[in-house]
Short mmCIF file of C-alpha atoms in Angstrom, two decimals:
data_model
loop_
_atom_site.label_atom_id
_atom_site.label_comp_id
_atom_site.label_asym_id
_atom_site.label_seq_id
_atom_site.Cartn_x
_atom_site.Cartn_y
_atom_site.Cartn_z
CA MET A 1 84.56 101.39 59.93
CA GLN A 2 86.52 97.29 59.86
CA THR A 3 86.10 95.27 56.54
CA ASN A 4 88.10 92.08 56.06
CA LEU A 5 91.52 93.30 54.54
CA VAL A 6 91.80 90.69 51.74
CA ASP A 7 88.42 91.11 50.32
CA GLN A 8 88.50 95.52 50.73
CA PHE A 9 91.99 94.88 48.77
CA VAL A 10 90.15 92.94 45.95
CA THR A 11 86.96 95.61 46.32
CA GLN A 12 89.76 98.27 45.39
CA ILE A 13 91.15 96.06 43.05
CA ILE A 14 88.00 95.53 40.73
CA ALA A 15 86.98 99.32 41.15
CA ALA A 16 90.56 100.82 39.93
CA GLY A 17 91.04 97.92 37.08
CA ASP A 18 89.30 95.87 34.43
CA ALA A 19 88.22 93.35 36.56
CA THR A 20 84.97 92.55 37.51
CA GLU A 21 82.10 90.74 40.10
CA LEU A 22 83.28 87.50 38.90
CA ASP A 23 86.83 87.68 39.16
CA GLN A 24 86.29 87.88 43.36
CA ILE A 25 87.15 84.66 44.10
CA TYR A 26 89.81 84.39 41.61
CA LEU A 27 91.19 87.64 42.63
CA VAL A 28 91.05 86.16 46.92
CA ASN A 29 92.60 83.39 45.70
CA GLN A 30 95.91 85.08 44.02
CA VAL A 31 96.29 87.29 46.77
CA LEU A 32 96.28 84.11 49.57
CA ALA A 33 99.22 82.48 47.38
CA LEU A 34 100.61 85.35 47.64
CA VAL A 35 100.22 86.73 51.30
CA GLY A 36 99.47 83.00 52.73
CA ASP A 37 95.98 81.63 53.55
CA GLU A 38 96.36 83.52 57.18
CA ALA A 39 95.82 86.81 56.19
CA ARG A 40 92.52 85.51 55.46
CA GLU A 41 91.06 86.32 59.00
CA LEU A 42 92.58 90.08 58.92
CA MET A 43 90.90 93.15 59.46
CA THR A 44 91.48 96.54 58.44
CA THR A 45 90.15 100.60 58.60
CA SER A 46 91.96 101.00 55.51
CA THR A 47 90.79 102.03 52.03
CA ALA A 48 93.47 103.01 49.89
CA LEU A 49 94.51 100.54 47.22
CA ILE A 50 98.49 101.35 48.06
CA ASP A 51 97.78 100.77 52.16
CA LEU A 52 95.89 98.14 51.42
CA LYS A 53 98.56 96.47 49.55
CA ASP A 54 100.80 97.78 52.49
CA GLU A 55 98.99 95.68 55.21
CA LEU A 56 99.11 92.28 53.22
CA VAL A 57 102.85 92.52 53.00
CA ALA A 58 103.31 93.07 56.54
CA ALA A 59 100.74 90.46 57.40
CA ALA A 60 102.69 88.42 54.53
CA LEU A 61 106.17 89.20 56.27
CA LYS A 62 104.81 88.11 59.83
CA ASN A 63 103.62 84.73 58.58
CA GLY A 64 106.82 83.82 56.51
CA ASN A 65 105.96 84.61 53.73
CA CYS A 66 107.60 87.34 52.73
CA GLY A 67 111.46 88.04 53.45
CA PRO A 68 112.93 90.75 55.63
CA THR A 69 114.63 93.50 53.38
CA LEU A 70 112.79 95.88 51.45
CA ASN A 71 113.53 94.19 47.96
CA GLU A 72 111.94 91.52 49.11
CA GLN A 73 108.88 93.37 50.35
CA ASP A 74 108.89 95.41 47.48
CA VAL A 75 108.37 92.56 44.97
CA LEU A 76 105.27 90.93 46.77
CA GLY A 77 103.57 94.36 46.50
CA ALA A 78 104.40 95.10 42.80
CA GLN A 79 102.85 91.26 42.33
CA LEU A 80 100.17 92.68 44.64
CA MET A 81 99.57 95.64 42.02
CA ASN A 82 99.83 93.30 39.26
CA LEU A 83 96.32 92.31 39.76
CA LEU A 84 95.07 95.81 39.31
CA VAL A 85 97.53 95.81 35.33
CA PRO A 86 96.22 94.19 32.35
CA ARG A 87 99.11 91.84 30.08
CA PRO A 88 101.03 94.20 28.07
CA SER A 89 98.95 92.87 25.27
CA VAL A 90 96.01 94.59 26.65
CA VAL A 91 97.65 97.35 27.78
CA ASN A 92 99.11 98.27 24.55
CA HIS A 93 95.94 97.66 22.69
CA ASN A 94 94.00 100.13 25.03
CA PHE A 95 96.66 102.68 24.74
CA TRP A 96 96.71 102.90 20.29
CA GLN A 97 93.00 102.36 19.87
CA THR A 98 92.33 105.73 22.70
CA TYR A 99 95.40 107.35 20.79
CA GLN A 100 93.62 107.25 17.36
CA GLU A 101 90.68 109.93 18.84
CA LYS A 102 92.16 110.80 21.41
CA PRO A 103 96.40 110.83 22.07
CA GLU A 104 96.24 113.11 25.19
CA GLN A 105 94.15 111.03 26.96
CA ALA A 106 95.77 108.31 25.76
CA LEU A 107 99.00 109.47 27.90
CA ALA A 108 96.97 110.60 30.46
CA ASP A 109 95.25 106.76 31.17
CA PHE A 110 98.70 105.22 30.97
CA TYR A 111 100.30 107.44 33.33
CA GLN A 112 97.00 106.96 35.86
CA LEU A 113 97.49 103.27 35.53
CA SER A 114 100.68 103.21 35.70
CA LYS A 115 100.39 105.42 39.59
CA ARG A 116 97.65 103.90 40.63
CA SER A 117 99.44 100.73 40.68
CA ASP A 118 102.17 101.94 42.45
CA TYR A 119 104.75 101.43 39.46
CA ILE A 120 105.32 105.29 40.20
CA LYS A 121 106.01 105.73 43.73
CA THR A 122 103.96 108.66 44.38
CA ARG A 123 104.16 108.66 48.27
CA ALA A 124 107.86 107.96 48.34
CA ILE A 125 108.11 111.28 45.23
CA ALA A 126 106.27 112.94 47.55
CA LYS A 127 108.81 113.13 50.25
CA ASN A 128 111.13 115.35 48.11
CA ILE A 129 111.78 118.64 49.08
CA TYR A 130 111.35 121.28 45.80
CA PHE A 131 111.21 124.79 45.10
CA VAL A 132 112.12 127.26 43.31
CA THR A 133 114.35 130.32 43.26
CA PRO A 134 115.13 133.09 41.30
CA SER A 135 117.98 133.57 39.15
CA GLU A 136 119.39 136.24 35.93
CA TYR A 137 118.58 132.67 34.31
CA GLY A 138 115.01 132.43 34.74
CA ASP A 139 113.03 130.61 37.70
CA LEU A 140 115.60 127.38 38.88
CA GLU A 141 114.17 124.29 40.19
CA ILE A 142 115.49 123.10 42.93
CA THR A 143 114.67 119.39 44.41
CA ILE A 144 116.35 117.33 47.43
CA ASN A 145 115.71 113.41 45.95
CA LEU A 146 114.35 111.48 49.25
CA SER A 147 112.32 109.12 47.51
CA LYS A 148 114.67 106.60 46.75
CA PRO A 149 114.58 103.87 49.29
CA GLU A 150 118.07 103.84 50.98
CA LYS A 151 120.03 100.54 50.31
CA ASP A 152 119.48 97.57 53.22
CA PRO A 153 122.27 96.61 54.16
CA ARG A 154 120.41 93.02 54.68
CA ALA A 155 119.89 93.27 50.87
CA ILE A 156 123.44 93.95 50.24
CA ALA A 157 124.39 91.45 51.98
CA ALA A 158 122.39 89.01 50.33
CA ALA A 159 122.61 90.56 47.11
CA LYS A 160 126.25 89.48 47.55
CA LYS A 161 124.89 85.33 47.77
CA VAL A 162 123.22 85.39 44.53
CA LYS A 163 124.58 84.08 41.64
CA ALA A 164 124.60 86.81 38.43
CA THR A 165 122.19 85.85 36.27
CA GLY A 166 122.55 88.58 33.47
CA TYR A 167 118.97 88.87 33.01
CA PRO A 168 117.79 91.14 32.38
CA LEU A 169 121.10 93.04 31.00
CA CYS A 170 119.76 96.32 32.41
CA GLN A 171 116.79 98.64 34.36
CA LEU A 172 115.86 100.01 31.02
CA CYS A 173 115.78 96.26 28.66
CA LYS A 174 111.83 95.42 27.59
CA GLU A 175 112.38 92.56 29.36
CA ASN A 176 111.80 94.15 32.62
CA GLU A 177 108.13 94.12 31.68
CA GLY A 178 107.05 91.86 34.49
CA TYR A 179 109.85 90.98 35.57
CA LEU A 180 109.64 89.96 39.42
CA GLY A 181 113.09 90.77 40.87
CA ARG A 182 115.09 89.96 43.18
CA VAL A 183 117.19 91.15 46.17
CA ASN A 184 119.43 93.09 43.97
CA TYR A 185 117.21 93.77 41.67
CA PRO A 186 114.17 96.17 41.57
CA ALA A 187 111.00 94.43 41.59
CA ARG A 188 109.33 95.04 38.05
CA SER A 189 105.99 92.77 38.50
CA ASN A 190 103.62 95.36 37.80
CA HIS A 191 105.65 97.54 35.22
CA ARG A 192 104.29 97.89 31.48
CA ILE A 193 105.80 99.60 28.39
CA ILE A 194 104.43 100.94 25.37
CA ARG A 195 105.62 99.80 22.17
CA PHE A 196 106.21 102.57 19.28
CA LYS A 197 108.56 102.85 15.97
CA ILE A 198 110.75 105.37 15.18
CA GLY A 199 110.91 104.33 11.28
CA ASP A 200 111.45 101.17 11.10
CA GLU A 201 112.56 100.57 14.56
CA VAL A 202 111.13 99.55 18.21
CA TRP A 203 111.20 101.00 20.85
CA GLY A 204 109.48 101.61 23.90
CA PHE A 205 107.23 103.87 25.99
CA GLN A 206 107.75 104.16 30.11
CA TYR A 207 107.06 106.32 32.75
CA SER A 208 110.16 106.91 35.53
CA PRO A 209 109.00 105.17 39.21
CA TYR A 210 110.86 107.74 40.89
CA ALA A 211 109.69 111.08 38.70
CA TYR A 212 111.06 114.12 38.80
CA PHE A 213 108.37 116.17 37.13
CA ASN A 214 105.15 115.68 35.60
CA GLU A 215 104.09 112.74 33.60
CA HIS A 216 108.21 112.05 33.60
CA CYS A 217 109.08 109.22 31.34
CA ILE A 218 111.47 107.12 29.29
CA PHE A 219 111.77 106.26 25.70
CA LEU A 220 114.16 103.45 25.18
CA SER A 221 115.23 101.19 22.66
CA ALA A 222 114.41 97.62 21.94
CA LYS A 223 117.48 96.78 21.64
CA HIS A 224 120.42 97.33 24.55
CA GLU A 225 122.83 99.38 22.75
CA GLY A 226 124.93 101.75 24.45
CA MET A 227 124.17 105.29 24.06
CA ARG A 228 125.41 107.54 20.80
CA ILE A 229 124.44 110.95 20.32
CA SER A 230 124.57 111.28 16.04
CA GLU A 231 122.27 112.28 13.24
CA LYS A 232 119.84 109.16 13.87
CA THR A 233 119.56 110.96 17.90
CA PHE A 234 117.66 114.14 16.15
CA VAL A 235 115.58 111.82 13.74
CA ARG A 236 114.27 110.30 16.85
CA LEU A 237 113.79 112.80 19.40
CA LEU A 238 112.14 114.99 16.60
CA ASN A 239 109.55 111.94 15.90
CA ILE A 240 108.78 111.81 19.49
CA ILE A 241 107.77 115.19 20.40
CA GLU A 242 105.58 114.79 17.21
CA GLN A 243 103.92 111.17 18.33
CA PHE A 244 103.39 112.19 22.38
CA PRO A 245 102.44 115.16 22.10
CA GLY A 246 102.79 118.23 24.78
CA TYR A 247 105.96 116.28 25.72
CA PHE A 248 110.08 117.26 25.56
CA ALA A 249 112.18 114.64 24.63
CA GLY A 250 115.98 114.96 25.40
CA SER A 251 119.08 112.82 25.53
CA ASN A 252 122.10 112.73 27.89
CA ALA A 253 124.89 113.19 26.53
CA ASP A 254 126.88 109.72 25.43
CA LEU A 255 130.29 110.38 26.99
CA PRO A 256 131.61 109.68 31.68
CA ILE A 257 131.45 113.34 33.81
CA VAL A 258 129.13 115.16 31.29
CA GLY A 259 126.91 112.12 30.90
CA GLY A 260 123.82 110.39 32.20
CA SER A 261 123.83 107.36 34.84
CA ILE A 262 123.00 104.34 32.15
CA LEU A 263 125.02 105.08 29.16
CA ALA A 264 124.77 101.34 28.00
CA HIS A 265 121.28 101.32 26.68
CA GLU A 266 120.16 103.59 24.41
CA HIS A 267 117.24 105.53 25.58
CA TYR A 268 114.89 109.43 26.01
CA GLN A 269 113.89 111.23 28.92
CA GLY A 270 110.59 113.18 28.33
CA GLY A 271 107.57 114.41 29.95
CA ARG A 272 104.89 117.23 30.34
CA HIS A 273 107.27 119.85 32.00
CA ASN A 274 108.29 123.30 30.76
CA PHE A 275 111.55 124.11 32.01
CA ALA A 276 113.48 127.48 32.14
CA MET A 277 116.11 126.04 29.60
CA MET A 278 112.94 125.89 27.18
CA LYS A 279 112.02 129.30 28.81
CA ALA A 280 114.89 131.15 28.35
CA LYS A 281 115.39 133.24 25.12
CA VAL A 282 117.68 133.56 22.13
CA LYS A 283 120.32 136.46 22.94
CA THR A 284 122.42 136.11 20.15
CA GLU A 285 120.71 135.89 16.82
CA LEU A 286 122.66 133.15 14.67
CA ASN A 287 122.23 132.31 10.38
CA PHE A 288 124.01 129.50 9.30
CA ALA A 289 124.60 129.25 5.41
CA GLY A 290 122.44 127.35 4.02
CA PHE A 291 119.79 126.84 6.39
CA ASP A 292 117.46 129.40 5.58
CA ASP A 293 114.70 127.97 7.23
CA ILE A 294 115.76 128.02 10.20
CA ALA A 295 115.97 130.52 13.35
CA ALA A 296 118.42 130.11 15.33
CA GLY A 297 119.80 131.41 18.51
CA ILE A 298 122.36 131.14 21.61
CA VAL A 299 120.21 131.48 24.20
CA LYS A 300 120.68 133.28 27.77
CA TRP A 301 121.69 130.33 29.71
CA PRO A 302 124.57 129.24 32.47
CA MET A 303 124.91 126.90 29.79
CA SER A 304 127.00 126.65 25.96
CA VAL A 305 123.11 126.42 24.16
CA ILE A 306 122.71 126.60 20.57
CA ARG A 307 118.45 126.74 19.78
CA LEU A 308 117.46 125.47 16.19
CA CYS A 309 113.54 126.27 15.40
CA SER A 310 112.10 125.48 12.72
CA GLN A 311 108.97 123.40 10.70
CA ASN A 312 111.52 121.40 8.24
CA LYS A 313 112.41 118.56 10.06
CA GLN A 314 114.87 117.83 7.19
CA GLN A 315 116.54 121.08 8.20
CA LEU A 316 116.55 120.77 11.33
CA VAL A 317 118.44 117.21 11.62
CA ALA A 318 120.60 118.39 9.26
CA LEU A 319 121.74 121.29 10.64
CA ALA A 320 121.76 119.54 13.97
CA ASN A 321 124.27 116.76 12.57
CA LYS A 322 126.28 120.04 11.24
CA ILE A 323 127.27 121.42 14.21
CA LEU A 324 127.35 118.19 15.82
CA GLN A 325 129.66 116.60 13.64
CA ALA A 326 131.35 120.49 13.84
CA TRP A 327 131.92 120.54 18.02
CA ARG A 328 133.26 117.04 18.09
CA ASP A 329 136.81 118.01 16.31
CA TYR A 330 136.80 121.70 17.60
CA SER A 331 139.17 122.63 19.65
CA ASP A 332 139.73 126.28 21.14
CA GLU A 333 142.83 126.45 23.22
CA GLN A 334 142.72 129.76 24.52
CA VAL A 335 139.38 128.74 26.77
CA ASP A 336 140.33 125.12 27.73
CA VAL A 337 138.34 123.49 24.89
CA ARG A 338 140.04 120.84 23.32
CA ALA A 339 138.49 117.86 21.14
CA PHE A 340 140.42 115.21 22.11
CA THR A 341 143.49 113.97 24.39
CA GLY A 342 145.22 111.46 22.50
CA GLU A 343 142.26 109.62 20.81
CA THR A 344 140.19 109.74 23.86
CA PRO A 345 136.89 111.94 22.40
CA HIS A 346 136.26 114.51 24.96
CA HIS A 347 133.13 116.80 22.64
CA THR A 348 128.91 115.73 22.73
CA ILE A 349 125.86 117.34 23.09
CA THR A 350 122.86 116.87 25.52
CA PRO A 351 120.22 117.45 23.06
CA ILE A 352 116.47 118.77 23.67
CA ALA A 353 113.33 119.01 21.77
CA HIS A 354 110.05 120.21 22.16
CA LYS A 355 107.54 121.81 20.22
CA GLN A 356 106.84 125.98 20.44
CA GLY A 357 103.48 126.37 18.56
CA ASN A 358 103.82 124.76 15.20
CA GLN A 359 107.26 124.91 15.55
CA LEU A 360 110.14 122.20 16.03
CA VAL A 361 112.92 123.57 18.28
CA LEU A 362 115.99 121.90 18.86
CA ASP A 363 118.13 122.89 21.68
CA LEU A 364 121.83 121.93 21.24
CA VAL A 365 123.91 121.79 25.02
CA LEU A 366 127.61 121.88 23.93
CA ARG A 367 129.29 119.11 26.51
CA ASP A 368 133.16 118.62 27.42
CA ASN A 369 134.20 115.97 29.20
CA GLN A 370 138.26 116.60 29.42
CA THR A 371 139.78 117.00 33.72
CA SER A 372 142.89 118.78 34.89
CA ASP A 373 145.12 118.66 37.21
CA LYS A 374 143.44 121.51 38.60
CA TYR A 375 139.74 120.13 38.00
CA PRO A 376 139.96 115.94 38.17
CA ASP A 377 136.55 115.88 37.96
CA GLY A 378 136.20 117.73 35.24
CA ILE A 379 137.14 121.07 34.18
CA PHE A 380 133.64 121.74 33.23
CA HIS A 381 132.21 119.94 35.94
CA PRO A 382 130.91 121.04 39.03
CA HIS A 383 133.75 122.55 40.67
CA GLN A 384 135.49 122.05 44.16
CA ASP A 385 134.43 125.41 46.23
CA VAL A 386 130.90 124.26 45.18
CA GLN A 387 130.75 120.14 45.65
CA HIS A 388 129.49 120.84 49.12
CA ILE A 389 125.99 121.21 47.63
CA LYS A 390 126.72 119.17 44.40
CA LYS A 391 129.22 116.88 43.00
CA GLU A 392 127.45 114.05 40.80
CA ASN A 393 127.25 114.58 36.63
CA ILE A 394 125.07 117.53 35.54
CA GLY A 395 122.83 115.35 33.25
CA LEU A 396 119.49 116.06 31.36
CA ILE A 397 117.43 117.36 33.54
CA GLU A 398 119.42 119.61 35.21
CA VAL A 399 120.86 121.07 32.01
CA MET A 400 117.47 122.10 31.80
CA GLY A 401 117.27 123.90 35.61
CA LEU A 402 116.34 121.50 37.82
CA ALA A 403 119.20 119.90 40.43
CA ILE A 404 118.24 117.05 41.64
CA LEU A 405 120.07 116.92 45.19
CA PRO A 406 121.43 114.29 46.83
CA PRO A 407 119.38 113.59 50.66
CA ARG A 408 121.99 113.88 52.84
CA LEU A 409 121.33 117.79 52.32
CA GLU A 410 117.92 118.34 54.13
CA PRO A 411 120.32 116.83 57.60
CA GLU A 412 123.11 119.24 56.30
CA MET A 413 121.07 122.07 55.29
CA GLN A 414 119.03 121.96 59.01
CA GLU A 415 122.45 122.05 61.01
CA VAL A 416 123.62 125.21 58.26
CA GLN A 417 120.05 126.77 59.87
CA LYS A 418 120.88 126.49 63.21
CA PHE A 419 124.30 127.86 62.44
CA LEU A 420 122.63 130.99 61.03
CA LEU A 421 120.14 132.02 63.74
CA GLY A 422 123.19 131.20 66.31
CA GLU A 423 121.75 127.84 67.71
CA LYS A 424 123.43 125.01 69.19
CA ASN A 425 124.46 123.21 65.29
CA ASP A 426 126.56 120.59 63.73
CA ILE A 427 127.20 121.65 60.90
CA ALA A 428 129.35 120.27 58.54
CA ALA A 429 133.12 121.52 57.92
CA MET A 430 132.51 121.49 54.15
CA HIS A 431 129.59 124.04 54.82
CA LEU A 432 130.82 126.14 57.25
CA PRO A 433 132.71 128.79 54.67
CA TRP A 434 129.63 129.32 52.47
CA ALA A 435 127.25 129.30 55.87
CA GLU A 436 129.65 132.14 57.23
CA GLN A 437 129.33 134.50 54.00
CA ILE A 438 125.53 134.02 53.88
CA LYS A 439 125.86 134.81 57.44
CA ALA A 440 127.70 137.98 56.73
CA GLN A 441 125.38 138.85 53.82
CA ASN A 442 122.23 138.76 54.96
CA SER A 443 120.49 139.76 58.35
CA ILE A 444 119.09 136.39 59.09
CA THR A 445 115.68 135.73 61.64
CA ALA A 446 113.16 132.34 61.98
CA ALA A 447 111.01 133.79 59.50
CA ASN A 448 113.51 134.27 57.25
CA VAL A 449 115.73 132.04 57.43
CA ASP A 450 113.99 129.16 54.94
CA ALA A 451 113.71 131.56 51.75
CA ILE A 452 117.06 133.23 52.48
CA LEU A 453 118.61 129.53 52.59
CA GLN A 454 116.56 128.68 48.77
CA THR A 455 117.84 131.69 47.37
CA GLU A 456 121.18 130.92 48.30
CA LEU A 457 121.02 126.74 46.65
CA GLY A 458 119.78 128.40 44.00
CA LYS A 459 122.40 131.06 43.57
CA VAL A 460 124.89 127.24 44.13
CA PHE A 461 123.47 125.69 41.66
CA ALA A 462 123.30 128.56 39.12
CA ARG A 463 127.04 128.44 39.70
CA VAL A 464 127.33 125.10 38.99
CA LEU A 465 125.40 125.08 36.05
CA GLU A 466 128.42 127.52 34.66
CA ASP A 467 130.91 125.30 35.86
CA ALA A 468 129.22 122.99 33.07
CA GLY A 469 129.10 125.45 30.36
CA VAL A 470 132.12 124.81 28.04
CA PHE A 471 131.89 129.07 26.86
CA LYS A 472 131.33 131.35 30.06
CA GLN A 473 129.13 134.01 30.73
CA THR A 474 132.33 136.27 29.88
CA LYS A 475 133.72 138.54 27.46
CA VAL A 476 136.07 135.88 26.51
CA GLY A 477 133.88 133.34 26.38
CA GLN A 478 130.90 134.29 24.11
CA GLU A 479 133.19 135.92 21.72
CA ALA A 480 134.70 131.91 21.83
CA PHE A 481 131.22 130.97 21.20
CA MET A 482 130.77 132.97 18.44
CA ARG A 483 134.20 131.50 16.77
CA PHE A 484 132.93 128.17 17.34
CA VAL A 485 129.85 129.07 15.70
CA GLN A 486 131.03 130.77 12.59
CA SER A 487 133.51 127.65 12.32
CA VAL A 488 130.00 126.16 11.46
CA GLY A 489 129.55 128.26 8.56
CA LEU A 490 126.88 131.26 9.10
CA ASN A 491 125.89 133.94 6.66
#
């Protein structure tokens, strides 16, 4: 049945938010101010809020109230969805009022608001290819990231004409809350941040617009300061998992190559997800001298992970910091581990915190960002023979066992499948040796080609993580790992 487009959108805004029927005329006029009075006569058969928003954006595009680029359309779409979202003060008041009695309900409510308002791009995220594949380290998760829109050439051209303002300083600054956006910067009108404190520091909590896992969120400093792994990092991460029940919290490393994509702003990631690394068992127990309250060990994982478990937060922080400081200065030439080249540091840690029952758990992943003539992209980085699948940095999420593979792989893997089935194909030369090996080792049919290719992608990802591991999964590598932990001080 057809209904009036603007009226239907406003009806759904009232149903999904805190507005009432008394706000109906006001909301209609707010919509028309954004999309043009011409839209008042349009009809629709849609009832879903985001579909209605898209139709209003299309109407504004047609009547000249919206520019042609995807960025401009996103800006208008966010403004329309902002009519659903309360002011930041109200969002924060509602969150903390609910939190007093039901912390998990407060998180669930904010998560649902972020999805309803299209801040979390649920439809785009649904496009991602996702599967799980077994490995000797546990079930690895593979995602081919198709959710983030490709850059619009028109927006790129328009951005060159836009004067740089330096505001907001970066996409993680608190000043993004409610920011309109522009051709070279994402729309944030419908964006809200929950404020919370870690000691005397003010921090923000928000969900990731393009989530890779359940309730994928970001914890960001109120200050625009560069990332730095330190004793404070461990204090903050443990504080976060105590304040946000059921969530893990982790930090990307603070050095290039082994770090995340944004090193200019102190932030952590978290969410309600149990990664393969978190489920991995300790293979070698360790007893650090002076830390009797801590159960420690080396984790059976392709990267080099020391796990610390205790109810004693102060001891956890102290031992984690001792390991960090030891690692920053530690070298072992036998296995190409070097703390410095001249004055340039190479060593840091990717730390992850979560709770296991009543125990606080800190996983410390040792990182080394050296390069060499043989490995110009990084000695402990995906090596060239696997870069046809993954050549980007191995960040926090991948460290824990969830591969984020580039969108180019979707069409490329279709051609690999055709090759494996003996069909006419346009396989990329870089995939050919790998595909030939797969074909030689398997009896491939149309019924099993998907499963075989997924398994083989999982094997490549396991290799990628092994490449990024500082102490290799060999007798020599594990003996070197023990030398390091002994240097920290064992009983």
